[in-house]
Amino acid sequence: MMMMMVLGINYMKSVVGVLMLITGRSHGLMFTCDARQNTTCYTALGHPVYLQLINVEQPQLSFTAGTQRIFNIKKNIITRQNLPPNWQFIISNWTLIINPVERKDTGTYRTESHDEYGKVVGINCLHLFIEAPVSSVTLNIACLPSSERRVTCSSSGDSPQYSWTLDGTPLGEGGTDVILKEEATGALTCTVTNNVSSVNKTQDLNPCRRPSTPQSTCPPQTVSGTYNQDTDMNEPDQHHQSCGLLVFITVWLAEIIVLTSLWVGFYYLYTRNNRSQTIVRKCRSHTASGTSDES
Ligand SMILES: *[C@@H]1O[C@H](CO)[C@@H](O)[C@H](O)[C@H]1NC(C)=O
Ligand SMILES: *[C@@H]1O[C@H](CO)[C@@H](O)[C@H](O)[C@H]1NC(C)=O
């Protein structure tokens, strides 16, 4: 029974921790972290974090990182301080401010409360993780030979997680890449999330334009029907090559036919012309002799 209650309280505490993190998110990238209990906090590199320390009426408190003492508080007076330059402790409201958070601030910190005889009466552990926020999300859409599209989402930031929606409907697949069927159109959104930030990018998804091969020699149903993106990548290339060859041979044959008929036509005209010219010449010689005879 006692165990159940403790578990319940711990569960409540973690819910509170998560809520605090979410409120931290909504205020730009300023994080608050409730370090009055055992907790894990993620904070954004280069941004401030506000750590709320335990505020019990104990005569003594020490805050340590591993074996290194960061500060001691004795009867509400800071007795020993070894604060890094980007750290500040506000004793009036028991808030430790780290600004800006640096990678070296990652670590496990311990708050120990002592009674007046120096005996430890409570220990809280804080696990502080630093992540660079997600930024510069880009979408790249590539047409595949099958008219499907491969969309790639990329971003900077630590431990990015990707999720996708098309016109607001989640796509089952995750990861940096999705492959979308030919008929899928609409507003495609890639959302990149890590423990400290979430950024999205939306782009309109339009159909791909088909390669402009002649319909008669390369019917499109053969292109989409003979292979599938998932099965074989080499097939479309072979298909396109044989198509190209067919077109080449057709054009070549057509040229030969046209040239041959031109030659035949020319030859015919030439010979006819020659013959008529000789006839004309013969006539001329005839008339010439005729006139000379007359004169
Ligand atoms: C504690 O005091 C500091 C300095 O006045 C302030 O910036 C911070 O917001 C306060 N924290 C809380 C939790 O009130
Ligand atoms: C994308 O981000 C904006 C704010 O940055 C938010 O209002 C919107 O709801 C987000 N869209 C999706 C699909 O997550």
GROMACS .gro file of C-alpha atoms and ligand atoms in nm:
model
  323
    1MET     CA    1   0.000   0.000   0.000
    2MET     CA    2   0.278   0.234   0.102
    3MET     CA    3   0.469   0.129  -0.212
    4MET     CA    4   0.169   0.213  -0.429
    5MET     CA    5   0.140   0.557  -0.273
    6VAL     CA    6   0.509   0.627  -0.328
    7LEU     CA    7   0.481   0.514  -0.689
    8GLY     CA    8   0.171   0.731  -0.732
    9ILE     CA    9   0.349   1.034  -0.592
   10ASN     CA   10   0.652   0.970  -0.813
   11TYR     CA   11   0.420   0.942  -1.112
   12MET     CA   12   0.256   1.274  -1.019
   13LYS     CA   13   0.598   1.429  -0.982
   14SER     CA   14   0.709   1.317  -1.325
   15VAL     CA   15   0.386   1.452  -1.473
   16VAL     CA   16   0.456   1.786  -1.303
   17GLY     CA   17   0.811   1.773  -1.440
   18VAL     CA   18   0.684   1.716  -1.793
   19LEU     CA   19   0.428   1.997  -1.755
   20MET     CA   20   0.702   2.231  -1.639
   21LEU     CA   21   0.909   2.138  -1.941
   22ILE     CA   22   0.616   2.207  -2.174
   23THR     CA   23   0.546   2.546  -2.013
   24GLY     CA   24   0.916   2.612  -2.053
   25ARG     CA   25   0.877   2.542  -2.423
   26SER     CA   26   0.589   2.779  -2.472
   27HIS     CA   27   0.792   3.076  -2.342
   28GLY     CA   28   1.027   3.075  -2.637
   29LEU     CA   29   1.324   2.867  -2.537
   30MET     CA   30   1.341   2.948  -2.167
   31PHE     CA   31   1.335   2.641  -1.949
   32THR     CA   32   1.230   2.589  -1.595
   33CYS     CA   33   1.321   2.276  -1.412
   34ASP     CA   34   1.182   2.164  -1.079
   35ALA     CA   35   1.487   2.033  -0.897
   36ARG     CA   36   1.307   1.998  -0.562
   37GLN     CA   37   1.277   1.625  -0.637
   38ASN     CA   38   1.467   1.361  -0.830
   39THR     CA   39   1.425   1.475  -1.185
   40THR     CA   40   1.558   1.476  -1.540
   41CYS     CA   41   1.557   1.801  -1.732
   42TYR     CA   42   1.640   1.878  -2.093
   43THR     CA   43   1.750   2.229  -2.173
   44ALA     CA   44   1.835   2.409  -2.494
   45LEU     CA   45   2.196   2.486  -2.574
   46GLY     CA   46   2.259   2.861  -2.571
   47HIS     CA   47   1.937   2.945  -2.383
   48PRO     CA   48   1.868   3.008  -2.012
   49VAL     CA   49   1.744   2.749  -1.764
   50TYR     CA   50   1.588   2.823  -1.425
   51LEU     CA   51   1.640   2.547  -1.171
   52GLN     CA   52   1.411   2.559  -0.872
   53LEU     CA   53   1.600   2.413  -0.576
   54ILE     CA   54   1.454   2.263  -0.261
   55ASN     CA   55   1.343   2.523  -0.015
   56VAL     CA   56   1.306   2.333   0.309
   57GLU     CA   57   1.393   2.488   0.640
   58GLN     CA   58   1.711   2.293   0.685
   59PRO     CA   59   2.008   2.444   0.854
   60GLN     CA   60   2.243   2.322   0.582
   61LEU     CA   61   2.229   2.245   0.214
   62SER     CA   62   2.499   2.150  -0.034
   63PHE     CA   63   2.481   2.145  -0.410
   64THR     CA   64   2.737   1.926  -0.583
   65ALA     CA   65   2.828   1.803  -0.928
   66GLY     CA   66   2.982   1.459  -0.886
   67THR     CA   67   3.243   1.511  -0.618
   68GLN     CA   68   3.278   1.882  -0.685
   69ARG     CA   69   3.103   2.113  -0.441
   70ILE     CA   70   2.934   2.402  -0.621
   71PHE     CA   71   2.796   2.580  -0.316
   72ASN     CA   72   2.691   2.535   0.045
   73ILE     CA   73   2.416   2.717   0.225
   74LYS     CA   74   2.427   2.747   0.602
   75LYS     CA   75   2.140   2.927   0.778
   76ASN     CA   76   2.037   3.102   0.453
   77ILE     CA   77   2.389   3.228   0.383
   78ILE     CA   78   2.599   3.098   0.096
   79THR     CA   79   2.915   2.977   0.263
   80ARG     CA   80   3.120   2.823  -0.012
   81GLN     CA   81   3.078   2.911  -0.376
   82ASN     CA   82   3.239   2.759  -0.679
   83LEU     CA   83   2.988   2.868  -0.941
   84PRO     CA   84   3.084   2.849  -1.309
   85PRO     CA   85   3.074   3.194  -1.480
   86ASN     CA   86   2.742   3.123  -1.657
   87TRP     CA   87   2.573   3.020  -1.329
   88GLN     CA   88   2.398   3.241  -1.076
   89PHE     CA   89   2.222   3.145  -0.754
   90ILE     CA   90   1.939   3.368  -0.628
   91ILE     CA   91   1.906   3.279  -0.263
   92SER     CA   92   1.589   3.488  -0.209
   93ASN     CA   93   1.381   3.247  -0.419
   94TRP     CA   94   1.614   2.944  -0.429
   95THR     CA   95   1.657   2.965  -0.804
   96LEU     CA   96   1.971   2.860  -0.983
   97ILE     CA   97   2.000   3.031  -1.322
   98ILE     CA   98   2.230   2.897  -1.593
   99ASN     CA   99   2.253   3.143  -1.879
  100PRO     CA  100   2.346   3.062  -2.146
  101VAL     CA  101   2.345   2.684  -2.107
  102GLU     CA  102   2.665   2.524  -2.238
  103ARG     CA  103   2.742   2.164  -2.328
  104LYS     CA  104   2.970   2.128  -2.028
  105ASP     CA  105   2.673   2.195  -1.799
  106THR     CA  106   2.540   1.846  -1.881
  107GLY     CA  107   2.560   1.628  -1.573
  108THR     CA  108   2.414   1.489  -1.255
  109TYR     CA  109   2.377   1.732  -0.967
  110ARG     CA  110   2.297   1.651  -0.608
  111THR     CA  111   2.118   1.861  -0.351
  112GLU     CA  112   2.188   1.736   0.001
  113SER     CA  113   2.009   1.872   0.304
  114HIS     CA  114   2.168   1.829   0.645
  115ASP     CA  115   2.040   1.873   0.996
  116GLU     CA  116   2.214   2.094   1.246
  117TYR     CA  117   2.461   1.814   1.332
  118GLY     CA  118   2.565   1.777   0.967
  119LYS     CA  119   2.370   1.452   0.918
  120VAL     CA  120   2.224   1.403   0.568
  121VAL     CA  121   1.845   1.411   0.587
  122GLY     CA  122   1.757   1.423   0.217
  123ILE     CA  123   1.915   1.386  -0.126
  124ASN     CA  124   1.774   1.499  -0.461
  125CYS     CA  125   1.934   1.413  -0.790
  126LEU     CA  126   1.901   1.626  -1.098
  127HIS     CA  127   2.004   1.488  -1.437
  128LEU     CA  128   2.058   1.780  -1.669
  129PHE     CA  129   2.077   1.712  -2.044
  130ILE     CA  130   2.165   1.974  -2.304
  131GLU     CA  131   2.040   1.959  -2.663
  132ALA     CA  132   2.089   2.199  -2.951
  133PRO     CA  133   1.738   2.306  -3.062
  134VAL     CA  134   1.609   2.195  -3.401
  135SER     CA  135   1.647   2.457  -3.673
  136SER     CA  136   1.672   2.511  -4.048
  137VAL     CA  137   1.429   2.238  -4.152
  138THR     CA  138   1.429   2.180  -4.529
  139LEU     CA  139   1.217   1.960  -4.754
  140ASN     CA  140   1.344   1.810  -5.079
  141ILE     CA  141   1.103   1.644  -5.321
  142ALA     CA  142   1.245   1.409  -5.587
  143CYS     CA  143   1.047   1.241  -5.867
  144LEU     CA  144   1.116   0.870  -5.907
  145PRO     CA  145   1.092   0.696  -6.249
  146SER     CA  146   0.770   0.534  -6.123
  147SER     CA  147   0.616   0.884  -6.074
  148GLU     CA  148   0.622   0.826  -5.700
  149ARG     CA  149   0.800   1.095  -5.502
  150ARG     CA  150   1.068   1.062  -5.242
  151VAL     CA  151   1.053   1.347  -4.991
  152THR     CA  152   1.351   1.405  -4.766
  153CYS     CA  153   1.338   1.621  -4.456
  154SER     CA  154   1.657   1.749  -4.299
  155SER     CA  155   1.741   1.971  -4.005
  156SER     CA  156   2.013   2.070  -3.766
  157GLY     CA  157   1.990   2.007  -3.392
  158ASP     CA  158   2.054   1.716  -3.154
  159SER     CA  159   1.859   1.386  -3.168
  160PRO     CA  160   1.592   1.496  -3.417
  161GLN     CA  161   1.273   1.286  -3.449
  162TYR     CA  162   1.073   1.318  -3.770
  163SER     CA  163   0.697   1.295  -3.826
  164TRP     CA  164   0.488   1.364  -4.134
  165THR     CA  165   0.137   1.477  -4.222
  166LEU     CA  166  -0.037   1.518  -4.558
  167ASP     CA  167  -0.321   1.773  -4.543
  168GLY     CA  168  -0.319   1.723  -4.166
  169THR     CA  169  -0.346   1.343  -4.178
  170PRO     CA  170  -0.050   1.170  -4.014
  171LEU     CA  171   0.148   0.944  -4.246
  172GLY     CA  172   0.229   0.616  -4.075
  173GLU     CA  173   0.594   0.628  -4.174
  174GLY     CA  174   0.853   0.821  -3.980
  175GLY     CA  175   1.218   0.886  -4.051
  176THR     CA  176   1.389   1.143  -4.267
  177ASP     CA  177   1.242   1.003  -4.592
  178VAL     CA  178   0.893   0.916  -4.711
  179ILE     CA  179   0.786   0.777  -5.047
  180LEU     CA  180   0.451   0.905  -5.169
  181LYS     CA  181   0.231   0.746  -5.433
  182GLU     CA  182   0.168   0.920  -5.765
  183GLU     CA  183  -0.187   1.023  -5.671
  184ALA     CA  184  -0.094   1.175  -5.331
  185THR     CA  185  -0.120   1.554  -5.341
  186GLY     CA  186  -0.175   1.830  -5.084
  187ALA     CA  187   0.015   2.013  -4.814
  188LEU     CA  188   0.295   1.796  -4.685
  189THR     CA  189   0.436   1.883  -4.343
  190CYS     CA  190   0.752   1.749  -4.185
  191THR     CA  191   0.777   1.813  -3.811
  192VAL     CA  192   1.113   1.776  -3.644
  193THR     CA  193   1.113   1.742  -3.269
  194ASN     CA  194   1.370   1.683  -3.001
  195ASN     CA  195   1.351   1.715  -2.623
  196VAL     CA  196   1.385   2.093  -2.630
  197SER     CA  197   1.218   2.214  -2.950
  198SER     CA  198   0.983   2.141  -3.236
  199VAL     CA  199   0.991   2.296  -3.583
  200ASN     CA  200   0.782   2.216  -3.889
  201LYS     CA  201   0.798   2.286  -4.260
  202THR     CA  202   0.512   2.258  -4.509
  203GLN     CA  203   0.530   2.233  -4.884
  204ASP     CA  204   0.272   2.165  -5.157
  205LEU     CA  205   0.305   1.823  -5.310
  206ASN     CA  206   0.230   1.826  -5.685
  207PRO     CA  207   0.229   1.539  -5.936
  208CYS     CA  208   0.554   1.472  -6.117
  209ARG     CA  209   0.576   1.551  -6.489
  210ARG     CA  210   0.635   1.239  -6.696
  211PRO     CA  211   0.945   1.216  -6.915
  212SER     CA  212   0.844   1.328  -7.270
  213THR     CA  213   0.889   1.000  -7.462
  214PRO     CA  214   0.663   0.944  -7.768
  215GLN     CA  215   0.338   0.777  -7.662
  216SER     CA  216   0.332   0.534  -7.958
  217THR     CA  217   0.672   0.379  -7.890
  218CYS     CA  218   0.663   0.394  -7.506
  219PRO     CA  219   0.308   0.356  -7.379
  220PRO     CA  220   0.299   0.489  -7.020
  221GLN     CA  221   0.111   0.185  -6.885
  222THR     CA  222   0.420  -0.023  -6.964
  223VAL     CA  223   0.633   0.214  -6.756
  224SER     CA  224   0.418   0.197  -6.447
  225GLY     CA  225   0.299  -0.158  -6.502
  226THR     CA  226   0.621  -0.348  -6.549
  227TYR     CA  227   0.793  -0.246  -6.234
  228ASN     CA  228   0.742  -0.115  -5.889
  229GLN     CA  229   0.973   0.118  -5.698
  230ASP     CA  230   1.025  -0.139  -5.424
  231THR     CA  231   1.106  -0.435  -5.650
  232ASP     CA  232   1.375  -0.338  -5.897
  233MET     CA  233   1.557  -0.017  -5.968
  234ASN     CA  234   1.739  -0.136  -6.284
  235GLU     CA  235   1.436  -0.233  -6.485
  236PRO     CA  236   1.317   0.119  -6.574
  237ASP     CA  237   1.661   0.212  -6.705
  238GLN     CA  238   1.670  -0.092  -6.934
  239HIS     CA  239   1.319  -0.015  -7.046
  240HIS     CA  240   1.407   0.345  -7.128
  241GLN     CA  241   1.720   0.233  -7.310
  242SER     CA  242   1.529  -0.010  -7.535
  243CYS     CA  243   1.274   0.265  -7.596
  244GLY     CA  244   1.550   0.503  -7.701
  245LEU     CA  245   1.697   0.241  -7.933
  246LEU     CA  246   1.357   0.181  -8.092
  247VAL     CA  247   1.310   0.553  -8.152
  248PHE     CA  248   1.660   0.578  -8.299
  249ILE     CA  249   1.605   0.290  -8.541
  250THR     CA  250   1.265   0.428  -8.649
  251VAL     CA  251   1.407   0.770  -8.720
  252TRP     CA  252   1.701   0.618  -8.905
  253LEU     CA  253   1.477   0.400  -9.124
  254ALA     CA  254   1.251   0.698  -9.198
  255GLU     CA  255   1.553   0.902  -9.305
  256ILE     CA  256   1.674   0.626  -9.537
  257ILE     CA  257   1.329   0.596  -9.696
  258VAL     CA  258   1.301   0.972  -9.748
  259LEU     CA  259   1.654   0.995  -9.891
  260THR     CA  260   1.600   0.699 -10.122
  261SER     CA  261   1.271   0.838 -10.258
  262LEU     CA  262   1.440   1.176 -10.304
  263TRP     CA  263   1.721   1.013 -10.499
  264VAL     CA  264   1.481   0.811 -10.712
  265GLY     CA  265   1.271   1.124 -10.775
  266PHE     CA  266   1.576   1.328 -10.871
  267TYR     CA  267   1.706   1.057 -11.096
  268TYR     CA  268   1.369   1.029 -11.271
  269LEU     CA  269   1.341   1.405 -11.319
  270TYR     CA  270   1.700   1.428 -11.437
  271THR     CA  271   1.667   1.156 -11.698
  272ARG     CA  272   1.332   1.301 -11.823
  273ASN     CA  273   1.477   1.645 -11.842
  274ASN     CA  274   1.780   1.518 -12.033
  275ARG     CA  275   1.563   1.334 -12.279
  276SER     CA  276   1.339   1.635 -12.346
  277GLN     CA  277   1.644   1.855 -12.384
  278THR     CA  278   1.792   1.623 -12.648
  279ILE     CA  279   1.452   1.620 -12.821
  280VAL     CA  280   1.443   2.000 -12.809
  281ARG     CA  281   1.798   2.013 -12.940
  282LYS     CA  282   1.711   1.772 -13.218
  283CYS     CA  283   1.405   1.985 -13.307
  284ARG     CA  284   1.619   2.299 -13.306
  285SER     CA  285   1.872   2.144 -13.538
  286HIS     CA  286   1.587   2.032 -13.755
  287THR     CA  287   1.425   2.377 -13.770
  288ALA     CA  288   1.767   2.539 -13.813
  289SER     CA  289   1.839   2.323 -14.114
  290GLY     CA  290   1.482   2.384 -14.233
  291THR     CA  291   1.519   2.762 -14.223
  292SER     CA  292   1.852   2.749 -14.391
  293ASP     CA  293   1.692   2.540 -14.657
  294GLU     CA  294   1.419   2.800 -14.696
  295SER     CA  295   1.655   3.095 -14.719
  296LIG     C1  296   1.393   3.426  -0.883
  296LIG     O1  297   1.453   3.553  -0.890
  296LIG     C2  298   1.518   3.584  -1.012
  296LIG     C3  299   1.587   3.717  -0.997
  296LIG     O2  300   1.501   3.814  -0.945
  296LIG     C4  301   1.412   3.585  -1.122
  296LIG     O3  302   1.473   3.614  -1.246
  296LIG     C5  303   1.345   3.451  -1.128
  296LIG     O4  304   1.240   3.453  -1.225
  296LIG     C6  305   1.286   3.412  -0.992
  296LIG     N1  306   1.238   3.276  -0.999
  296LIG     C7  307   1.117   3.241  -0.956
  296LIG     C8  308   1.079   3.097  -0.972
  296LIG     O5  309   1.039   3.322  -0.910
  297LIG     C1  310   0.387   2.420  -3.731
  297LIG     O1  311   0.440   2.518  -3.646
  297LIG     C2  312   0.353   2.624  -3.617
  297LIG     C3  313   0.424   2.723  -3.528
  297LIG     O2  314   0.560   2.721  -3.546
  297LIG     C4  315   0.227   2.572  -3.550
  297LIG     O3  316   0.138   2.678  -3.528
  297LIG     C5  317   0.162   2.467  -3.637
  297LIG     O4  318   0.054   2.410  -3.569
  297LIG     C6  319   0.261   2.358  -3.672
  297LIG     N1  320   0.200   2.268  -3.765
  297LIG     C7  321   0.203   2.136  -3.751
  297LIG     C8  322   0.135   2.057  -3.857
  297LIG     O5  323   0.260   2.082  -3.659
   0.00000   0.00000   0.00000
